[in-house]
CSV table of N, CA and C in Angstrom, one decimal:
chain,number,residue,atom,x,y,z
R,1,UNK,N,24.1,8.6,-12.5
R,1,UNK,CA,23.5,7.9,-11.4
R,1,UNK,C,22.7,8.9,-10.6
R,2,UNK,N,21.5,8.7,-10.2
R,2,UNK,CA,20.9,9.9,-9.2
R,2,UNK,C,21.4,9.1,-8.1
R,3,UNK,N,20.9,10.4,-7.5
R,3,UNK,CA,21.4,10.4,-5.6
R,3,UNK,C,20.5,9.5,-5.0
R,4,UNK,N,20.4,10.0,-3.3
R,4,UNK,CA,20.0,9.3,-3.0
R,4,UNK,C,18.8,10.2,-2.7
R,5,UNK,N,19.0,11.2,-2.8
R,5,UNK,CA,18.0,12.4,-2.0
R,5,UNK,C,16.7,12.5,-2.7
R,6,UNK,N,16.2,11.2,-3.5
R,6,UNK,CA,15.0,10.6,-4.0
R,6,UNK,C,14.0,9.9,-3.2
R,7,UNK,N,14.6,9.4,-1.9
R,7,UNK,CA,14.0,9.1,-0.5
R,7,UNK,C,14.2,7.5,-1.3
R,8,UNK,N,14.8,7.0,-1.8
R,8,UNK,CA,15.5,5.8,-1.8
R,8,UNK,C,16.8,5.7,-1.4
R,9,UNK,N,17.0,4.3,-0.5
R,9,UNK,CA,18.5,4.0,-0.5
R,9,UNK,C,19.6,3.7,-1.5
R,10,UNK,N,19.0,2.9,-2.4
R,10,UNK,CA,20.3,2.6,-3.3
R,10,UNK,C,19.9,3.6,-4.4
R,11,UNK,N,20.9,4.3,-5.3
R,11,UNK,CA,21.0,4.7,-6.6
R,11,UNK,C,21.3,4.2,-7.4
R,12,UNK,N,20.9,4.2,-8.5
R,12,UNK,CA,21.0,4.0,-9.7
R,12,UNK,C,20.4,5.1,-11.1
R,13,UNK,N,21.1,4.7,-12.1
R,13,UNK,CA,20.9,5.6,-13.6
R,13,UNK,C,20.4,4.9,-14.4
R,14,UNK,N,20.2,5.4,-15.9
R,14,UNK,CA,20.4,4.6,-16.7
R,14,UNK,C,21.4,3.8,-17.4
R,15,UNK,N,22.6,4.6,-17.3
R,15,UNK,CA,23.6,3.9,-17.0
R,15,UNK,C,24.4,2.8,-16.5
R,16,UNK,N,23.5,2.2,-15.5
R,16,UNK,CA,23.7,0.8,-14.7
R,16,UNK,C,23.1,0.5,-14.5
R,17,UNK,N,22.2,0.0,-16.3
R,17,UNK,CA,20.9,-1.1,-16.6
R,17,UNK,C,21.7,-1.2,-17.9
R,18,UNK,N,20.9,-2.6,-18.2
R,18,UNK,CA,20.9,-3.1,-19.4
R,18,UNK,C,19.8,-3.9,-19.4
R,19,UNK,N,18.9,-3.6,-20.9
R,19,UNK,CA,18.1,-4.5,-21.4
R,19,UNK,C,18.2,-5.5,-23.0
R,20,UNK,N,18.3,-6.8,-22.9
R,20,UNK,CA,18.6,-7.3,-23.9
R,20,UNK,C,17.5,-8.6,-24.0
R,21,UNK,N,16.9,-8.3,-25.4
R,21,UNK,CA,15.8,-9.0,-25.5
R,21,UNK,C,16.0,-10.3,-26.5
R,22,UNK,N,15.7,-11.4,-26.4
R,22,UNK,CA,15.9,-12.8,-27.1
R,22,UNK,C,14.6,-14.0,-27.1
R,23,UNK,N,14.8,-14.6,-28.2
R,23,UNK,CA,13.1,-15.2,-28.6
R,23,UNK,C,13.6,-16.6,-27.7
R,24,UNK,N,12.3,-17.0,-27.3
R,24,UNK,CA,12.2,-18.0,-27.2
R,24,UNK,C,11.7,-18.9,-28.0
R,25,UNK,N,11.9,-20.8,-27.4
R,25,UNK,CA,11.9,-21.6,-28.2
R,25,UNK,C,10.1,-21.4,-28.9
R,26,UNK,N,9.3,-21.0,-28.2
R,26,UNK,CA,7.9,-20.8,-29.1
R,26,UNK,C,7.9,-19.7,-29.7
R,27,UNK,N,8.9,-19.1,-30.5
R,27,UNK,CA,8.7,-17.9,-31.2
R,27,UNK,C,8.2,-16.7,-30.2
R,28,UNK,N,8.4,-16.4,-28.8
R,28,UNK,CA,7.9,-15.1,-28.3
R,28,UNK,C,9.1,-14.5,-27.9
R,29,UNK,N,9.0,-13.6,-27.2
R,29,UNK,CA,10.5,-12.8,-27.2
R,29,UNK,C,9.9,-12.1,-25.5
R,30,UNK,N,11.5,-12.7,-24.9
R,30,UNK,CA,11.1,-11.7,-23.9
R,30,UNK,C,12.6,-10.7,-23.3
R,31,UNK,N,12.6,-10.3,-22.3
R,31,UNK,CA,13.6,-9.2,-22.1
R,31,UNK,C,14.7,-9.2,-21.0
R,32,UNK,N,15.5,-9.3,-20.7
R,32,UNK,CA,16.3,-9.2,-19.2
R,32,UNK,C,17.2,-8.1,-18.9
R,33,UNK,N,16.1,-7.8,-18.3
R,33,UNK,CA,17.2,-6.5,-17.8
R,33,UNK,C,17.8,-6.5,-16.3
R,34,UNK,N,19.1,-6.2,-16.8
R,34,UNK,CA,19.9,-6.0,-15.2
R,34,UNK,C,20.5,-5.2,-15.4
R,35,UNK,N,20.8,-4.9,-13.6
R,35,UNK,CA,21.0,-3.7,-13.2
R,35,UNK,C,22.2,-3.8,-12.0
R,36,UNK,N,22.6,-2.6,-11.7
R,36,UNK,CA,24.0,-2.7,-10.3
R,36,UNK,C,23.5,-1.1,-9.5
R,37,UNK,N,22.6,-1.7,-8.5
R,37,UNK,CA,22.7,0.1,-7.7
R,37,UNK,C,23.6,-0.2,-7.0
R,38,UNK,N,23.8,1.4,-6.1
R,38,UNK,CA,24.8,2.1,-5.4
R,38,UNK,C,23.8,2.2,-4.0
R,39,UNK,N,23.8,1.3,-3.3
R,39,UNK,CA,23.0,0.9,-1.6
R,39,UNK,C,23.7,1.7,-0.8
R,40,UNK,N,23.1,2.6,0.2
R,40,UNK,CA,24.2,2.9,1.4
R,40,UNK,C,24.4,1.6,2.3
R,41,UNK,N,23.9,0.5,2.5
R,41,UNK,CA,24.6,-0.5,3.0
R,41,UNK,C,24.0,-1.8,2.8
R,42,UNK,N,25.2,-2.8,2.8
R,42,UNK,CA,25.2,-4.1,2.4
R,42,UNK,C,23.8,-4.5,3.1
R,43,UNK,N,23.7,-5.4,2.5
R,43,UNK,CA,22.2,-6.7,2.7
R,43,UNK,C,21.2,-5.9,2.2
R,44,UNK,N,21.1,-5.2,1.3
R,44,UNK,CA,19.4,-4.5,0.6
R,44,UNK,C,19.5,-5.6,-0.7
R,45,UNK,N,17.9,-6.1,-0.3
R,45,UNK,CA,17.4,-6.5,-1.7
R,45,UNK,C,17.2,-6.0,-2.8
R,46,UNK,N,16.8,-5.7,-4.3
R,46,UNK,CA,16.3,-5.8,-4.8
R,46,UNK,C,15.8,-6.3,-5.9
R,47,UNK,N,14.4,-5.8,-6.6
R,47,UNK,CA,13.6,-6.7,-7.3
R,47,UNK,C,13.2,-5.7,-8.1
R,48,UNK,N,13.0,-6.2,-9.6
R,48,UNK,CA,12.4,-5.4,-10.7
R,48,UNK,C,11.0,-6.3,-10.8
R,49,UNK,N,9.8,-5.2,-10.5
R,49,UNK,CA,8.2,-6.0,-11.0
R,49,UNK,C,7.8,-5.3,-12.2
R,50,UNK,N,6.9,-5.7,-13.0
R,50,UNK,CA,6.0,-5.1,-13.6
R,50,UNK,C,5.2,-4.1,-13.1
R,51,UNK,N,4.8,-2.9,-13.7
R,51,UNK,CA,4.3,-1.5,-13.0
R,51,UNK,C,2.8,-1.8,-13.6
R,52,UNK,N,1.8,-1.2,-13.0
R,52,UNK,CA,0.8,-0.9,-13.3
R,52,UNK,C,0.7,-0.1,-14.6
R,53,UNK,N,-0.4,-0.4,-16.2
R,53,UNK,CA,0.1,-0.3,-17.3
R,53,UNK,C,-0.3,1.7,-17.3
R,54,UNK,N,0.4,2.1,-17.9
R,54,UNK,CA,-0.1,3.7,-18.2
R,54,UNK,C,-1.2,4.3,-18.7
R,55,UNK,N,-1.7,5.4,-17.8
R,55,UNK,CA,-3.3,5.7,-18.4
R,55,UNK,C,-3.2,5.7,-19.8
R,56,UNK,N,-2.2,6.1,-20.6
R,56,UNK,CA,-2.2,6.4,-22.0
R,56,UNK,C,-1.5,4.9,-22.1
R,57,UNK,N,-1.4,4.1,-23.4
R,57,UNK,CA,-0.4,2.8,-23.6
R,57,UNK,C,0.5,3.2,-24.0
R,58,UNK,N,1.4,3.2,-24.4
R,58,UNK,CA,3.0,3.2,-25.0
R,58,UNK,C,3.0,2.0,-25.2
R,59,UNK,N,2.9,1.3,-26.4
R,59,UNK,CA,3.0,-0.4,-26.9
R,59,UNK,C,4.5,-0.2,-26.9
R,60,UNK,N,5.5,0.4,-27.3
R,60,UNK,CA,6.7,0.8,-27.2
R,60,UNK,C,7.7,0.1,-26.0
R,61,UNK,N,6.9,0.8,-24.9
R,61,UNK,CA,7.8,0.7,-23.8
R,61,UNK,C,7.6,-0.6,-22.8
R,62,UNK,N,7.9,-0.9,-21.6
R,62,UNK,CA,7.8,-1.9,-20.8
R,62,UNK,C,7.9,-1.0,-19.4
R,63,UNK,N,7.3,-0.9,-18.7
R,63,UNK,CA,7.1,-0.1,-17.6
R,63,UNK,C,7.0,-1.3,-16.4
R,64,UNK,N,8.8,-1.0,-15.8
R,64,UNK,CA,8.5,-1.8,-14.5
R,64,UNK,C,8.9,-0.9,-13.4
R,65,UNK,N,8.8,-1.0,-12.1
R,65,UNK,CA,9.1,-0.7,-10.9
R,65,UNK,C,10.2,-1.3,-10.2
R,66,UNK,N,11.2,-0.7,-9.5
R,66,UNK,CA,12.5,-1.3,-8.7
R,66,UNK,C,11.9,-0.9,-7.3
R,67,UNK,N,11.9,-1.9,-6.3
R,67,UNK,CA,11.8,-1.8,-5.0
R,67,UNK,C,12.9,-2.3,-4.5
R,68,UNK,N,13.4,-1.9,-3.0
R,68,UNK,CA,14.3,-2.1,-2.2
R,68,UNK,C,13.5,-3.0,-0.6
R,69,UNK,N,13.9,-4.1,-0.3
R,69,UNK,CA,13.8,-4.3,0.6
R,69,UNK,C,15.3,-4.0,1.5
R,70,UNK,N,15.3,-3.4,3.0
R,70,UNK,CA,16.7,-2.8,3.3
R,70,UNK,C,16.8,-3.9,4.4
R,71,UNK,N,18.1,-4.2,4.6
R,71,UNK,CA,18.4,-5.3,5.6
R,71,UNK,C,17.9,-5.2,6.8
R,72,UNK,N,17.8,-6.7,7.2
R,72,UNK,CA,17.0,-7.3,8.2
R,72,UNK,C,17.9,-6.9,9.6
R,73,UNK,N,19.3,-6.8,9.3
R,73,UNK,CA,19.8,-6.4,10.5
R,73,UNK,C,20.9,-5.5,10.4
R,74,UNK,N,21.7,-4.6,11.5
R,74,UNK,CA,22.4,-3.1,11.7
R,74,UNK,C,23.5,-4.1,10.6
R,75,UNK,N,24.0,-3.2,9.7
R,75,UNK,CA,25.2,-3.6,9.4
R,75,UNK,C,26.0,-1.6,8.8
R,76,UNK,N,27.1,-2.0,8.5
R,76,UNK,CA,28.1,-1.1,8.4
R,76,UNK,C,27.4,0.1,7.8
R,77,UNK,N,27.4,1.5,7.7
R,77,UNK,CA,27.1,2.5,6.2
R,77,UNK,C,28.3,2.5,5.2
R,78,UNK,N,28.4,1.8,4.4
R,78,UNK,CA,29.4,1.3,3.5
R,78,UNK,C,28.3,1.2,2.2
R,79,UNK,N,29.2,2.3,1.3
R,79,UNK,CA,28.4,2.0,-0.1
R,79,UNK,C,28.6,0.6,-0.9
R,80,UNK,N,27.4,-0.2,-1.2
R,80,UNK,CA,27.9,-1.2,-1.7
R,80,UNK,C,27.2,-1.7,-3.2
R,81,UNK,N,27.7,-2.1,-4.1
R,81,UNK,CA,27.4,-2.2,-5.2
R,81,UNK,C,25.8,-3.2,-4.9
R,82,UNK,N,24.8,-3.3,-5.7
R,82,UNK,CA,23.9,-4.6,-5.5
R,82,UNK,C,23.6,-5.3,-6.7
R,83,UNK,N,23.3,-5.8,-7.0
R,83,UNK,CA,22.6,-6.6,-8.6
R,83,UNK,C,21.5,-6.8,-8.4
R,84,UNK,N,20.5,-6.7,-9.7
R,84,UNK,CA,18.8,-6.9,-9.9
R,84,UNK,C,19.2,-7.0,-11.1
R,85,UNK,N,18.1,-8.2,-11.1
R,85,UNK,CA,18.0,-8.7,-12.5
R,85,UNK,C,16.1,-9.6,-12.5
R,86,UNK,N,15.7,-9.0,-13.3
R,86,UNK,CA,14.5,-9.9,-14.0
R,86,UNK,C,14.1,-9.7,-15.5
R,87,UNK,N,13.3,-10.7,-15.7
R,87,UNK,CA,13.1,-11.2,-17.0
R,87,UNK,C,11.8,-11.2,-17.6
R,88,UNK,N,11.0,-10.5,-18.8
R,88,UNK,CA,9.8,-10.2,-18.9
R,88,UNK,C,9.6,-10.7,-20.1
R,89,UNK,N,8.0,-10.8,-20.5
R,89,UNK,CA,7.7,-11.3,-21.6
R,89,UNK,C,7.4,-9.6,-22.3
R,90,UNK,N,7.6,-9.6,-23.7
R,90,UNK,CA,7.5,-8.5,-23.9
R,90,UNK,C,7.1,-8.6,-25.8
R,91,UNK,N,6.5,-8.0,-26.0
R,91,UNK,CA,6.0,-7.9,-27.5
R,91,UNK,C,6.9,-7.9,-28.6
R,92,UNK,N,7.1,-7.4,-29.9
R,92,UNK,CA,8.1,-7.2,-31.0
R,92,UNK,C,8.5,-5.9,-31.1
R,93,UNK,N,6.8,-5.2,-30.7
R,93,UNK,CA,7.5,-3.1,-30.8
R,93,UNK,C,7.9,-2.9,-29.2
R,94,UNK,N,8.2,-3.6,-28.3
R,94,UNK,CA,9.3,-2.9,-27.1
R,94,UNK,C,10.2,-2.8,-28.2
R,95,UNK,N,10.5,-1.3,-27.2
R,95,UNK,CA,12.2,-1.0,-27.9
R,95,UNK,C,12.9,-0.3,-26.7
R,96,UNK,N,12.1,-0.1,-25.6
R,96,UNK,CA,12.6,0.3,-24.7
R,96,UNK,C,12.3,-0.2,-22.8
R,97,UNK,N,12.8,0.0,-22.0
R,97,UNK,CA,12.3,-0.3,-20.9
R,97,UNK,C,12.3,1.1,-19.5
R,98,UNK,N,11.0,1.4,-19.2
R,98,UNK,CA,10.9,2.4,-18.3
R,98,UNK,C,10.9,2.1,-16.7
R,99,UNK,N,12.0,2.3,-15.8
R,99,UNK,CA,11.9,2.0,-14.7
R,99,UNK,C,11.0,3.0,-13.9
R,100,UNK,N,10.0,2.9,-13.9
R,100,UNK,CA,8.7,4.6,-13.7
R,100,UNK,C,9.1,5.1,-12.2
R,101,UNK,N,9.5,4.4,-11.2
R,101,UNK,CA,9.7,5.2,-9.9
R,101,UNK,C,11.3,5.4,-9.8
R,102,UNK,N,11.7,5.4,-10.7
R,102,UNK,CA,13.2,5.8,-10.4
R,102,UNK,C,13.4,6.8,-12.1
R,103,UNK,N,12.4,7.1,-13.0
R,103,UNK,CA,12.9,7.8,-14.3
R,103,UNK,C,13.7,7.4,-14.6
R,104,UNK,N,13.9,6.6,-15.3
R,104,UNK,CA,15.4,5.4,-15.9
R,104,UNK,C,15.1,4.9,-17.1
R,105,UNK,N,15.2,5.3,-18.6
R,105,UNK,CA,15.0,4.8,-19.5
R,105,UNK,C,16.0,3.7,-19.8
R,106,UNK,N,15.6,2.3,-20.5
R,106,UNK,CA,17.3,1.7,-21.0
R,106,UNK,C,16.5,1.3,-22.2
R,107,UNK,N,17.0,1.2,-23.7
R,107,UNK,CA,17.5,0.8,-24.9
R,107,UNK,C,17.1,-0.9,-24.7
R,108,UNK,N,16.4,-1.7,-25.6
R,108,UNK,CA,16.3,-3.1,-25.4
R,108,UNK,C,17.3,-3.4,-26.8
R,109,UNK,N,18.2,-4.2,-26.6
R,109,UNK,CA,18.8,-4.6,-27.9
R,109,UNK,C,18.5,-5.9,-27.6
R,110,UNK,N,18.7,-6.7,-29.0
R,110,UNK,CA,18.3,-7.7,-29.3
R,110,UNK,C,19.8,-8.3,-29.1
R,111,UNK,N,19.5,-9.6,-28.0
R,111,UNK,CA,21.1,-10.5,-28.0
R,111,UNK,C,21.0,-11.5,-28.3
């Protein structure tokens, strides 16, 4: 898991992601990956988007971005576990998923 000293609040690795990819009923296939950071305190959102695509392509990979929104009001400094989860459409040659502002590779297996 990296720190926090990335100038984000919650941490996370690749370690605590999971991507697992399954077809849909029209024959396409998409991906869900979730995740569990480590927030310095309760009530932070977050959300996995789609990243802007790479000057070079990687058909390979899936490049999304993890943002944190941090709570709306004072609460405890208590590390607290969070959950993020979203779901992408994604080609046949993903085999992997890149979280680009946190360096986080995860493995897409097929479930």
């Amino acid at each position: 898991m990296s720190g926090y000293g990335n100038g984000f609040a919650c941490a996370a690795g690749a370690e605590d992601f999971t991507a697992t990819a399954h077809r849909t009923g029209k024959g396409g296939r998409k991906v869900t990956v979730k995740g569990t950071c480590q927030c310095r305190t309760p009530g932070f959102a977050l959300k996995l988007s789609l990243a802007s695509p790479p000057i070079v392509p990687v058909p390979e990979e899936l490049h999304l971005e993890l943002t944190e929104a941090p709570p709306t009001e004072t609460t405890a400094a208590v590390i607290t576990p969070t959950d993020v989860e979203g779901e992408f459409d994604i080609g046949d040659e993903v085999e992997r998923v890149l979280i680009r502002n946190r360096n986080i590779t995860v493995l897409v297996k097929e479930g």
